[in-house]
Amino acid sequence: MSKILVTGGAGYIGSHTVVELQNEGFEVIIVDNLSNSKIEVLNGIEKITGVRPAFENIDCLDYMNLDRMFETRGNIDGIIHFAAYKAVGESVEKPLMYYRNNLVSLINLLQLMPIHKIKNIVFSSSCTVYGQPDQLPVTENAPIKPALSPYGNTKQICEEIIRDTAHAAPETYQAILLRYFNPIGAHPTALIGELPNGVPNNLLPFVAQTAIGIRPELKVFGNDYNTPDGSCIRDYINVVDLARAHVVALKRMMNNKMTENIETFNLGTGRGLSVLEIINDFERVNDVKVPYQIVGRREGDIEKVWADATLANEVLGWQAKETIDDTLGSAWAWEKHLAETEPKSV
Ligand code: UD1
């Protein structure tokens, strides 16, 4: 059985990916310092898959402990690296915290890989590297635009670090960079999902918390954009679809199917939805009300972006399958699950 290390495996996208890996027969080791996740997520993963993944409470900044973990676990076939900070606003306030955490964690892993004879790494990147693209839908060949936040910059720099490292030692490394659009929703069992820490920054957790009454109303950041209804457009991708892409990417590496030792793929649906469309769809699908108010634009927001995911389809054989209705339904089911199990946190 192939053994995969998943850093940040207790997090939102990480936990869904662990489920898909285990469903496909991979043995998983999670490395997570629980800085933005809870250990209970392992219970959810175990309930869904029947297997409790191995867990190591290690900070990826801790080179010595990572080294020891690789040594004791032995024979790891690949790494999926999710562990990173991801809040845009916080990154503007605490840039060094972001640069240190996101860059050094990656560098530690890349340095340890050849020492422990691990060739394969999948990196969790973002469509944020494109900024506001000149052409839509955006392909992988679109130019990388100057980042609008330290967070976005860490994704760009991490991509460059991986690219330089893979080019310098093509026999030693294979890397796949996955650029996510906007991951939303939860596992259909509602046993795992997103656990926002405090007031959510992202749209969907805020919508769901407003619908359930934790927040009085949602603020829609701007309705004067150059879009059909004036609100921003994003490509919202179901988190389980996204998780499956990681499994496919790993298999491609492990089966030596890569044409170059570094490949990059967009992961999106290919379809853009506006903030107001998301609110309306959420209300319709779940038969709930989402009180909202239009307010001013949020600084640093992109007007519109959606993916051309043709490459992932042609090369990986992957495409987003879940409908937006099912996805918004899963987000609501998860919110209700949280309301039953978690004390209300405001
Ligand atoms: C951004 C980054 C993404 C990053 C993510 C992490 C871009 C293009 N995307 O996503 O790479 O991974 O942050 O947090 O830079 N909105 C509201 N009210 C709210 C919250 C959001 O109207 O309370 C709107 C936003 O203005 C935006 C849309 O909803 O138009 C989505 O926002 P959000 O979920 O924060 O994601 P991005 O900003 O697209």
mmCIF file of C-alpha atoms and ligand atoms in Angstrom:
data_model
loop_
_atom_site.group_PDB
_atom_site.id
_atom_site.type_symbol
_atom_site.label_atom_id
_atom_site.label_comp_id
_atom_site.label_asym_id
_atom_site.label_seq_id
_atom_site.Cartn_x
_atom_site.Cartn_y
_atom_site.Cartn_z
ATOM 1 C CA MET A 1 0.000 0.000 0.000
ATOM 2 C CA SER A 2 1.409 3.421 -0.948
ATOM 3 C CA LYS A 3 2.052 5.747 1.957
ATOM 4 C CA ILE A 4 1.238 9.445 1.594
ATOM 5 C CA LEU A 5 2.132 12.275 3.926
ATOM 6 C CA VAL A 6 -0.529 14.987 4.050
ATOM 7 C CA THR A 7 0.607 18.186 5.756
ATOM 8 C CA GLY A 8 -2.354 20.216 6.957
ATOM 9 C CA GLY A 9 -4.400 17.026 6.689
ATOM 10 C CA ALA A 10 -6.672 18.050 9.567
ATOM 11 C CA GLY A 11 -7.678 21.230 7.722
ATOM 12 C CA TYR A 12 -10.558 21.890 5.377
ATOM 13 C CA ILE A 13 -9.230 20.721 2.017
ATOM 14 C CA GLY A 14 -6.713 18.420 3.678
ATOM 15 C CA SER A 15 -9.307 16.374 5.553
ATOM 16 C CA HIS A 16 -11.427 15.854 2.434
ATOM 17 C CA THR A 17 -8.322 14.774 0.557
ATOM 18 C CA VAL A 18 -7.403 12.288 3.287
ATOM 19 C CA VAL A 19 -10.862 10.742 2.896
ATOM 20 C CA GLU A 20 -10.456 10.365 -0.876
ATOM 21 C CA LEU A 21 -6.943 8.937 -0.476
ATOM 22 C CA GLN A 22 -8.104 6.364 2.048
ATOM 23 C CA ASN A 23 -11.084 5.481 -0.131
ATOM 24 C CA GLU A 24 -8.589 4.734 -2.907
ATOM 25 C CA GLY A 25 -6.521 2.475 -0.662
ATOM 26 C CA PHE A 26 -3.668 4.830 0.215
ATOM 27 C CA GLU A 27 -2.179 4.770 3.698
ATOM 28 C CA VAL A 28 -2.159 8.317 5.062
ATOM 29 C CA ILE A 29 -0.033 10.067 7.641
ATOM 30 C CA ILE A 30 -1.286 13.497 8.650
ATOM 31 C CA VAL A 31 1.180 16.106 9.846
ATOM 32 C CA ASP A 32 -0.659 19.057 11.365
ATOM 33 C CA ASN A 33 0.034 21.439 14.245
ATOM 34 C CA LEU A 34 -3.719 22.041 14.726
ATOM 35 C CA SER A 35 -3.163 25.805 14.469
ATOM 36 C CA ASN A 36 -6.357 26.176 12.429
ATOM 37 C CA SER A 37 -7.997 22.770 12.849
ATOM 38 C CA LYS A 38 -9.230 20.385 15.485
ATOM 39 C CA ILE A 39 -8.144 16.868 16.337
ATOM 40 C CA GLU A 40 -11.815 15.749 16.257
ATOM 41 C CA VAL A 41 -11.690 15.884 12.471
ATOM 42 C CA LEU A 42 -9.962 12.486 12.706
ATOM 43 C CA ASN A 43 -13.199 11.062 14.120
ATOM 44 C CA GLY A 44 -15.085 12.310 11.065
ATOM 45 C CA ILE A 45 -12.516 10.831 8.694
ATOM 46 C CA GLU A 46 -12.664 7.523 10.552
ATOM 47 C CA LYS A 47 -16.467 7.426 10.468
ATOM 48 C CA ILE A 48 -16.539 8.069 6.724
ATOM 49 C CA THR A 49 -13.761 5.703 5.671
ATOM 50 C CA GLY A 50 -13.558 3.170 8.493
ATOM 51 C CA VAL A 51 -9.875 4.002 8.880
ATOM 52 C CA ARG A 52 -8.274 6.375 11.361
ATOM 53 C CA PRO A 53 -5.296 8.026 9.670
ATOM 54 C CA ALA A 54 -1.970 8.188 11.456
ATOM 55 C CA PHE A 55 -1.487 11.604 13.022
ATOM 56 C CA GLU A 56 1.641 13.549 13.968
ATOM 57 C CA ASN A 57 1.265 16.865 15.766
ATOM 58 C CA ILE A 58 4.238 18.567 14.145
ATOM 59 C CA ASP A 59 4.756 22.107 12.929
ATOM 60 C CA CYS A 60 6.313 22.062 9.465
ATOM 61 C CA LEU A 61 8.665 24.806 10.626
ATOM 62 C CA ASP A 62 10.237 22.219 12.938
ATOM 63 C CA TYR A 63 12.847 20.635 10.685
ATOM 64 C CA MET A 64 14.255 18.284 13.328
ATOM 65 C CA ASN A 65 10.883 16.826 14.251
ATOM 66 C CA LEU A 66 9.888 16.438 10.627
ATOM 67 C CA ASP A 67 13.166 14.654 9.974
ATOM 68 C CA ARG A 68 12.543 12.307 12.897
ATOM 69 C CA MET A 69 9.011 11.634 11.682
ATOM 70 C CA PHE A 70 10.218 10.732 8.166
ATOM 71 C CA GLU A 71 12.805 8.426 9.739
ATOM 72 C CA THR A 72 10.385 6.579 12.013
ATOM 73 C CA ARG A 73 7.526 6.349 9.522
ATOM 74 C CA GLY A 74 9.794 5.213 6.673
ATOM 75 C CA ASN A 75 9.035 4.628 2.990
ATOM 76 C CA ILE A 76 6.749 7.553 2.239
ATOM 77 C CA ASP A 77 5.826 7.603 -1.460
ATOM 78 C CA GLY A 78 4.540 11.139 -1.788
ATOM 79 C CA ILE A 79 3.638 14.359 -0.023
ATOM 80 C CA ILE A 80 0.626 16.600 -0.402
ATOM 81 C CA HIS A 81 1.499 19.927 1.150
ATOM 82 C CA PHE A 82 -1.514 21.894 2.396
ATOM 83 C CA ALA A 83 -0.148 23.263 5.648
ATOM 84 C CA ALA A 84 -0.084 27.047 5.288
ATOM 85 C CA TYR A 85 -1.698 30.225 6.523
ATOM 86 C CA LYS A 86 -4.407 31.478 4.194
ATOM 87 C CA ALA A 87 -6.166 34.577 5.471
ATOM 88 C CA VAL A 88 -5.562 37.449 3.064
ATOM 89 C CA GLY A 89 -6.315 40.258 5.564
ATOM 90 C CA GLU A 90 -4.200 38.749 8.332
ATOM 91 C CA SER A 91 -1.295 38.397 5.908
ATOM 92 C CA VAL A 92 -1.368 42.150 5.290
ATOM 93 C CA GLU A 93 -1.119 42.783 9.043
ATOM 94 C CA LYS A 94 1.446 40.065 9.784
ATOM 95 C CA PRO A 95 3.500 39.605 6.609
ATOM 96 C CA LEU A 96 6.541 38.072 8.292
ATOM 97 C CA MET A 97 4.408 35.455 9.999
ATOM 98 C CA TYR A 98 3.053 34.498 6.576
ATOM 99 C CA TYR A 99 6.379 34.517 4.766
ATOM 100 C CA ARG A 100 8.080 32.539 7.499
ATOM 101 C CA ASN A 101 5.368 29.938 7.896
ATOM 102 C CA ASN A 102 4.457 29.371 4.272
ATOM 103 C CA LEU A 103 7.957 29.536 2.779
ATOM 104 C CA VAL A 104 10.014 27.802 5.462
ATOM 105 C CA SER A 105 7.550 24.907 5.803
ATOM 106 C CA LEU A 106 7.874 24.207 2.110
ATOM 107 C CA ILE A 107 11.662 24.567 2.114
ATOM 108 C CA ASN A 108 11.926 22.134 5.033
ATOM 109 C CA LEU A 109 9.915 19.535 3.154
ATOM 110 C CA LEU A 110 11.847 20.005 -0.088
ATOM 111 C CA GLN A 111 15.143 19.627 1.781
ATOM 112 C CA LEU A 112 14.004 16.526 3.602
ATOM 113 C CA MET A 113 12.543 14.796 0.544
ATOM 114 C CA PRO A 114 15.795 13.535 -1.027
ATOM 115 C CA ILE A 115 17.220 12.636 2.390
ATOM 116 C CA HIS A 116 14.269 10.276 2.829
ATOM 117 C CA LYS A 117 14.094 9.253 -0.823
ATOM 118 C CA ILE A 118 10.745 10.890 -1.490
ATOM 119 C CA LYS A 119 10.367 12.141 -5.030
ATOM 120 C CA ASN A 120 6.756 13.280 -5.301
ATOM 121 C CA ILE A 121 5.104 16.432 -4.004
ATOM 122 C CA VAL A 122 1.715 17.973 -4.749
ATOM 123 C CA PHE A 123 1.494 21.634 -3.810
ATOM 124 C CA SER A 124 -1.628 23.486 -2.809
ATOM 125 C CA SER A 125 -1.586 26.701 -4.847
ATOM 126 C CA SER A 126 -4.236 29.220 -5.764
ATOM 127 C CA CYS A 127 -5.817 31.103 -8.633
ATOM 128 C CA THR A 128 -4.727 34.175 -6.717
ATOM 129 C CA VAL A 129 -1.436 33.925 -8.665
ATOM 130 C CA TYR A 130 -3.301 35.231 -11.744
ATOM 131 C CA GLY A 131 -4.579 38.392 -10.051
ATOM 132 C CA GLN A 132 -7.254 39.895 -12.321
ATOM 133 C CA PRO A 133 -6.577 37.976 -15.566
ATOM 134 C CA ASP A 134 -6.741 39.809 -18.884
ATOM 135 C CA GLN A 135 -8.640 36.931 -20.460
ATOM 136 C CA LEU A 136 -11.370 34.696 -19.083
ATOM 137 C CA PRO A 137 -11.597 31.821 -18.567
ATOM 138 C CA VAL A 138 -8.043 31.796 -17.267
ATOM 139 C CA THR A 139 -5.631 29.090 -18.451
ATOM 140 C CA GLU A 140 -2.413 27.937 -16.809
ATOM 141 C CA ASN A 141 -0.471 29.989 -19.360
ATOM 142 C CA ALA A 142 -1.926 33.295 -18.191
ATOM 143 C CA PRO A 143 0.756 35.602 -16.826
ATOM 144 C CA ILE A 144 1.410 35.666 -13.109
ATOM 145 C CA LYS A 145 0.398 39.125 -11.868
ATOM 146 C CA PRO A 146 1.984 40.989 -8.946
ATOM 147 C CA ALA A 147 0.386 39.641 -5.788
ATOM 148 C CA LEU A 148 -2.159 41.797 -3.982
ATOM 149 C CA SER A 149 -1.306 40.460 -0.534
ATOM 150 C CA PRO A 150 1.570 38.770 1.294
ATOM 151 C CA TYR A 151 -0.588 35.611 1.322
ATOM 152 C CA GLY A 152 -0.873 35.684 -2.467
ATOM 153 C CA ASN A 153 2.824 36.401 -2.704
ATOM 154 C CA THR A 154 3.659 33.324 -0.629
ATOM 155 C CA LYS A 155 1.780 31.172 -3.158
ATOM 156 C CA GLN A 156 3.729 32.720 -6.033
ATOM 157 C CA ILE A 157 7.081 32.398 -4.262
ATOM 158 C CA CYS A 158 6.349 28.816 -3.179
ATOM 159 C CA GLU A 159 5.577 27.930 -6.790
ATOM 160 C CA GLU A 160 8.903 29.465 -7.821
ATOM 161 C CA ILE A 161 10.797 27.655 -5.080
ATOM 162 C CA ILE A 162 9.348 24.345 -6.253
ATOM 163 C CA ARG A 163 10.025 25.153 -9.907
ATOM 164 C CA ASP A 164 13.667 26.095 -9.260
ATOM 165 C CA THR A 165 14.200 23.050 -7.054
ATOM 166 C CA ALA A 166 12.642 20.658 -9.558
ATOM 167 C CA HIS A 167 14.638 22.155 -12.434
ATOM 168 C CA ALA A 168 17.899 21.928 -10.500
ATOM 169 C CA ALA A 169 17.412 18.243 -9.702
ATOM 170 C CA PRO A 170 15.092 16.606 -12.235
ATOM 171 C CA GLU A 171 16.028 13.097 -11.096
ATOM 172 C CA THR A 172 15.217 13.948 -7.502
ATOM 173 C CA TYR A 173 11.885 15.734 -7.672
ATOM 174 C CA GLN A 174 8.499 15.494 -9.353
ATOM 175 C CA ALA A 175 6.020 18.229 -8.498
ATOM 176 C CA ILE A 176 2.443 19.041 -9.393
ATOM 177 C CA LEU A 177 1.149 22.512 -8.601
ATOM 178 C CA LEU A 178 -2.625 22.664 -8.197
ATOM 179 C CA ARG A 179 -4.160 26.105 -8.495
ATOM 180 C CA TYR A 180 -7.490 26.060 -6.710
ATOM 181 C CA PHE A 181 -10.275 28.439 -7.503
ATOM 182 C CA ASN A 182 -12.807 28.895 -4.644
ATOM 183 C CA PRO A 183 -13.320 25.647 -2.701
ATOM 184 C CA ILE A 184 -16.705 25.402 -0.983
ATOM 185 C CA GLY A 185 -19.100 22.833 0.465
ATOM 186 C CA ALA A 186 -18.518 19.853 2.678
ATOM 187 C CA HIS A 187 -18.471 16.081 2.570
ATOM 188 C CA PRO A 188 -21.952 14.690 1.684
ATOM 189 C CA THR A 189 -22.047 12.840 5.022
ATOM 190 C CA ALA A 190 -21.712 16.211 6.837
ATOM 191 C CA LEU A 191 -19.096 14.551 9.044
ATOM 192 C CA ILE A 192 -16.272 16.844 7.918
ATOM 193 C CA GLY A 193 -16.293 20.372 6.517
ATOM 194 C CA GLU A 194 -14.832 23.817 6.961
ATOM 195 C CA LEU A 195 -14.201 24.966 10.540
ATOM 196 C CA PRO A 196 -13.744 28.719 10.349
ATOM 197 C CA ASN A 197 -11.846 30.215 13.236
ATOM 198 C CA GLY A 198 -13.794 33.205 14.582
ATOM 199 C CA VAL A 199 -15.505 35.493 12.075
ATOM 200 C CA PRO A 200 -15.213 33.884 8.634
ATOM 201 C CA ASN A 201 -13.444 35.809 5.864
ATOM 202 C CA ASN A 202 -14.708 33.622 3.062
ATOM 203 C CA LEU A 203 -18.127 33.912 1.504
ATOM 204 C CA LEU A 204 -19.666 30.476 2.022
ATOM 205 C CA PRO A 205 -19.007 30.046 5.748
ATOM 206 C CA PHE A 206 -20.372 33.556 6.259
ATOM 207 C CA VAL A 207 -23.491 32.777 4.219
ATOM 208 C CA ALA A 208 -24.105 29.566 6.169
ATOM 209 C CA GLN A 209 -23.518 31.227 9.550
ATOM 210 C CA THR A 210 -25.914 34.017 8.606
ATOM 211 C CA ALA A 211 -28.571 31.541 7.497
ATOM 212 C CA ILE A 212 -28.353 29.698 10.817
ATOM 213 C CA GLY A 213 -28.463 32.928 12.847
ATOM 214 C CA ILE A 214 -24.892 33.174 14.173
ATOM 215 C CA ARG A 215 -24.427 36.396 12.147
ATOM 216 C CA PRO A 216 -27.240 38.940 11.765
ATOM 217 C CA GLU A 217 -26.475 39.682 8.138
ATOM 218 C CA LEU A 218 -24.013 39.131 5.363
ATOM 219 C CA LYS A 219 -22.184 42.074 3.876
ATOM 220 C CA VAL A 220 -21.924 41.898 0.111
ATOM 221 C CA PHE A 221 -18.713 43.663 -0.818
ATOM 222 C CA GLY A 222 -19.744 45.848 -3.748
ATOM 223 C CA ASN A 223 -22.440 45.786 -6.430
ATOM 224 C CA ASP A 224 -20.780 48.264 -8.772
ATOM 225 C CA TYR A 225 -18.381 45.868 -10.492
ATOM 226 C CA ASN A 226 -18.393 45.376 -14.224
ATOM 227 C CA THR A 227 -20.416 42.139 -14.005
ATOM 228 C CA PRO A 228 -24.059 41.390 -14.943
ATOM 229 C CA ASP A 229 -25.430 41.992 -11.429
ATOM 230 C CA GLY A 230 -22.566 44.176 -10.207
ATOM 231 C CA SER A 231 -21.206 41.723 -7.615
ATOM 232 C CA CYS A 232 -17.901 39.850 -7.977
ATOM 233 C CA ILE A 233 -17.691 36.573 -9.851
ATOM 234 C CA ARG A 234 -15.747 33.479 -8.732
ATOM 235 C CA ASP A 235 -15.436 29.858 -9.755
ATOM 236 C CA TYR A 236 -16.784 27.906 -6.771
ATOM 237 C CA ILE A 237 -15.497 24.349 -6.727
ATOM 238 C CA ASN A 238 -16.832 21.543 -4.550
ATOM 239 C CA VAL A 239 -14.231 20.516 -1.979
ATOM 240 C CA VAL A 240 -14.738 16.791 -2.657
ATOM 241 C CA ASP A 241 -14.159 17.323 -6.379
ATOM 242 C CA LEU A 242 -11.042 19.251 -5.452
ATOM 243 C CA ALA A 243 -9.881 16.495 -3.099
ATOM 244 C CA ARG A 244 -10.255 13.879 -5.852
ATOM 245 C CA ALA A 245 -7.929 15.868 -8.104
ATOM 246 C CA HIS A 246 -5.123 15.362 -5.582
ATOM 247 C CA VAL A 247 -5.512 11.603 -5.733
ATOM 248 C CA VAL A 248 -5.387 11.660 -9.524
ATOM 249 C CA ALA A 249 -2.326 13.919 -9.474
ATOM 250 C CA LEU A 250 -0.506 11.599 -7.063
ATOM 251 C CA LYS A 251 -1.296 8.550 -9.160
ATOM 252 C CA ARG A 252 0.065 10.314 -12.231
ATOM 253 C CA MET A 253 3.353 10.935 -10.435
ATOM 254 C CA MET A 254 3.625 7.507 -8.919
ATOM 255 C CA ASN A 255 2.873 5.798 -12.240
ATOM 256 C CA ASN A 256 5.603 7.880 -13.930
ATOM 257 C CA LYS A 257 3.165 9.479 -16.342
ATOM 258 C CA MET A 258 4.456 13.037 -16.085
ATOM 259 C CA THR A 259 5.813 14.580 -19.277
ATOM 260 C CA GLU A 260 7.900 17.098 -17.354
ATOM 261 C CA ASN A 261 8.930 16.850 -13.735
ATOM 262 C CA ILE A 262 6.837 19.878 -12.865
ATOM 263 C CA GLU A 263 3.272 20.358 -14.015
ATOM 264 C CA THR A 264 0.622 22.931 -13.158
ATOM 265 C CA PHE A 265 -3.163 22.575 -13.284
ATOM 266 C CA ASN A 266 -6.138 24.828 -12.670
ATOM 267 C CA LEU A 267 -8.837 23.241 -10.532
ATOM 268 C CA GLY A 268 -12.184 24.893 -11.069
ATOM 269 C CA THR A 269 -15.557 24.202 -12.637
ATOM 270 C CA GLY A 270 -15.101 26.512 -15.607
ATOM 271 C CA ARG A 271 -18.166 28.455 -14.547
ATOM 272 C CA GLY A 272 -18.356 31.764 -12.736
ATOM 273 C CA LEU A 273 -21.057 32.685 -10.227
ATOM 274 C CA SER A 274 -21.629 36.081 -8.666
ATOM 275 C CA VAL A 275 -21.948 36.720 -4.937
ATOM 276 C CA LEU A 276 -25.649 37.510 -5.406
ATOM 277 C CA GLU A 277 -26.187 34.320 -7.407
ATOM 278 C CA ILE A 278 -24.569 32.307 -4.617
ATOM 279 C CA ILE A 279 -26.873 33.917 -2.041
ATOM 280 C CA ASN A 280 -29.979 33.287 -4.160
ATOM 281 C CA ASP A 281 -28.988 29.712 -4.923
ATOM 282 C CA PHE A 282 -28.209 29.018 -1.270
ATOM 283 C CA GLU A 283 -31.620 30.339 -0.234
ATOM 284 C CA ARG A 284 -33.443 28.381 -2.940
ATOM 285 C CA VAL A 285 -31.648 25.059 -2.479
ATOM 286 C CA ASN A 286 -31.839 25.064 1.302
ATOM 287 C CA ASP A 287 -35.113 26.925 1.737
ATOM 288 C CA VAL A 288 -33.572 29.422 4.150
ATOM 289 C CA LYS A 289 -33.137 33.182 4.284
ATOM 290 C CA VAL A 290 -29.761 34.878 4.087
ATOM 291 C CA PRO A 291 -30.260 38.486 5.151
ATOM 292 C CA TYR A 292 -27.705 40.692 3.431
ATOM 293 C CA GLN A 293 -26.724 44.255 2.858
ATOM 294 C CA ILE A 294 -24.697 45.719 0.015
ATOM 295 C CA VAL A 295 -21.669 47.561 1.342
ATOM 296 C CA GLY A 296 -18.544 49.037 -0.238
ATOM 297 C CA ARG A 297 -15.934 47.044 -2.081
ATOM 298 C CA ARG A 298 -13.410 44.979 -0.107
ATOM 299 C CA GLU A 299 -9.861 46.138 -0.701
ATOM 300 C CA GLY A 300 -7.840 43.833 -2.893
ATOM 301 C CA ASP A 301 -10.833 41.946 -4.335
ATOM 302 C CA ILE A 302 -10.633 40.707 -7.894
ATOM 303 C CA GLU A 303 -13.653 41.630 -10.048
ATOM 304 C CA LYS A 304 -14.110 38.317 -11.808
ATOM 305 C CA VAL A 305 -12.211 35.111 -12.303
ATOM 306 C CA TRP A 306 -13.102 31.622 -13.445
ATOM 307 C CA ALA A 307 -11.064 28.695 -14.650
ATOM 308 C CA ASP A 308 -10.320 27.087 -17.922
ATOM 309 C CA ALA A 309 -9.921 23.584 -16.485
ATOM 310 C CA THR A 310 -9.380 21.904 -19.863
ATOM 311 C CA LEU A 311 -5.811 20.903 -19.077
ATOM 312 C CA ALA A 312 -6.759 19.059 -15.881
ATOM 313 C CA ASN A 313 -9.492 17.337 -17.847
ATOM 314 C CA GLU A 314 -7.291 16.285 -20.756
ATOM 315 C CA VAL A 315 -4.132 15.390 -18.848
ATOM 316 C CA LEU A 316 -5.430 14.219 -15.473
ATOM 317 C CA GLY A 317 -8.807 12.989 -16.688
ATOM 318 C CA TRP A 318 -10.322 15.073 -13.895
ATOM 319 C CA GLN A 319 -13.306 17.350 -13.919
ATOM 320 C CA ALA A 320 -15.635 18.873 -11.365
ATOM 321 C CA LYS A 321 -18.736 16.679 -11.130
ATOM 322 C CA GLU A 322 -20.823 17.969 -8.252
ATOM 323 C CA THR A 323 -23.599 20.424 -9.019
ATOM 324 C CA ILE A 324 -23.735 23.806 -7.338
ATOM 325 C CA ASP A 325 -27.072 22.809 -5.773
ATOM 326 C CA ASP A 326 -25.589 19.716 -4.145
ATOM 327 C CA THR A 327 -22.559 21.707 -3.072
ATOM 328 C CA LEU A 328 -24.612 24.450 -1.417
ATOM 329 C CA GLY A 329 -26.785 21.748 0.143
ATOM 330 C CA SER A 330 -23.694 20.118 1.624
ATOM 331 C CA ALA A 331 -22.523 23.446 3.064
ATOM 332 C CA TRP A 332 -25.879 23.859 4.806
ATOM 333 C CA ALA A 333 -25.953 20.272 6.087
ATOM 334 C CA TRP A 334 -22.494 20.831 7.571
ATOM 335 C CA GLU A 335 -23.546 24.105 9.200
ATOM 336 C CA LYS A 336 -26.494 22.329 10.814
ATOM 337 C CA HIS A 337 -24.202 19.536 11.974
ATOM 338 C CA LEU A 338 -21.920 22.140 13.563
ATOM 339 C CA ALA A 339 -24.881 23.772 15.307
ATOM 340 C CA GLU A 340 -25.712 20.437 16.908
ATOM 341 C CA THR A 341 -22.201 19.568 17.962
ATOM 342 C CA GLU A 342 -20.357 22.838 18.616
ATOM 343 C CA PRO A 343 -21.100 25.573 21.107
ATOM 344 C CA LYS A 344 -21.881 28.787 19.257
ATOM 345 C CA SER A 345 -18.730 30.813 18.738
ATOM 346 C CA VAL A 346 -19.047 34.401 17.617
HETATM 347 C C1 UD1 B 1 -9.289 34.797 -1.812
HETATM 348 C C2 UD1 B 1 -8.233 34.424 -2.795
HETATM 349 C C3 UD1 B 1 -7.943 32.949 -2.734
HETATM 350 C C4 UD1 B 1 -7.622 32.535 -1.340
HETATM 351 C C5 UD1 B 1 -8.752 32.886 -0.438
HETATM 352 C C6 UD1 B 1 -8.345 32.527 0.959
HETATM 353 C C7 UD1 B 1 -8.295 35.764 -4.822
HETATM 354 C C8 UD1 B 1 -8.859 35.896 -6.187
HETATM 355 N N1 UD1 B 1 -8.691 34.697 -4.139
HETATM 356 O O1 UD1 B 1 -10.486 34.270 -2.302
HETATM 357 O O2 UD1 B 1 -6.851 32.662 -3.547
HETATM 358 O O3 UD1 B 1 -7.359 31.171 -1.299
HETATM 359 O O4 UD1 B 1 -9.013 34.278 -0.524
HETATM 360 O O5 UD1 B 1 -9.113 33.103 1.932
HETATM 361 O O6 UD1 B 1 -7.546 36.571 -4.347
HETATM 362 N N2 UD1 B 1 -17.618 38.235 -0.123
HETATM 363 C C9 UD1 B 1 -18.667 39.032 0.337
HETATM 364 N N3 UD1 B 1 -18.933 39.053 1.675
HETATM 365 C C10 UD1 B 1 -18.228 38.306 2.578
HETATM 366 C C11 UD1 B 1 -17.174 37.501 2.108
HETATM 367 C C12 UD1 B 1 -16.892 37.482 0.757
HETATM 368 O O7 UD1 B 1 -19.319 39.725 -0.434
HETATM 369 O O8 UD1 B 1 -18.504 38.387 3.774
HETATM 370 C C13 UD1 B 1 -17.334 38.188 -1.551
HETATM 371 C C14 UD1 B 1 -15.952 38.690 -1.899
HETATM 372 O O9 UD1 B 1 -15.951 40.060 -2.137
HETATM 373 C C15 UD1 B 1 -15.668 37.870 -3.157
HETATM 374 C C16 UD1 B 1 -16.419 36.569 -2.948
HETATM 375 O O10 UD1 B 1 -17.374 36.849 -1.940
HETATM 376 O O11 UD1 B 1 -16.204 38.523 -4.261
HETATM 377 C C17 UD1 B 1 -15.532 35.442 -2.498
HETATM 378 O O12 UD1 B 1 -14.770 35.859 -1.407
HETATM 379 P P1 UD1 B 1 -13.856 34.861 -0.557
HETATM 380 O O13 UD1 B 1 -14.641 33.655 -0.188
HETATM 381 O O14 UD1 B 1 -13.199 35.623 0.525
HETATM 382 O O15 UD1 B 1 -12.792 34.346 -1.606
HETATM 383 P P2 UD1 B 1 -11.765 35.156 -2.541
HETATM 384 O O16 UD1 B 1 -11.562 36.524 -2.065
HETATM 385 O O17 UD1 B 1 -12.192 34.945 -3.933
#
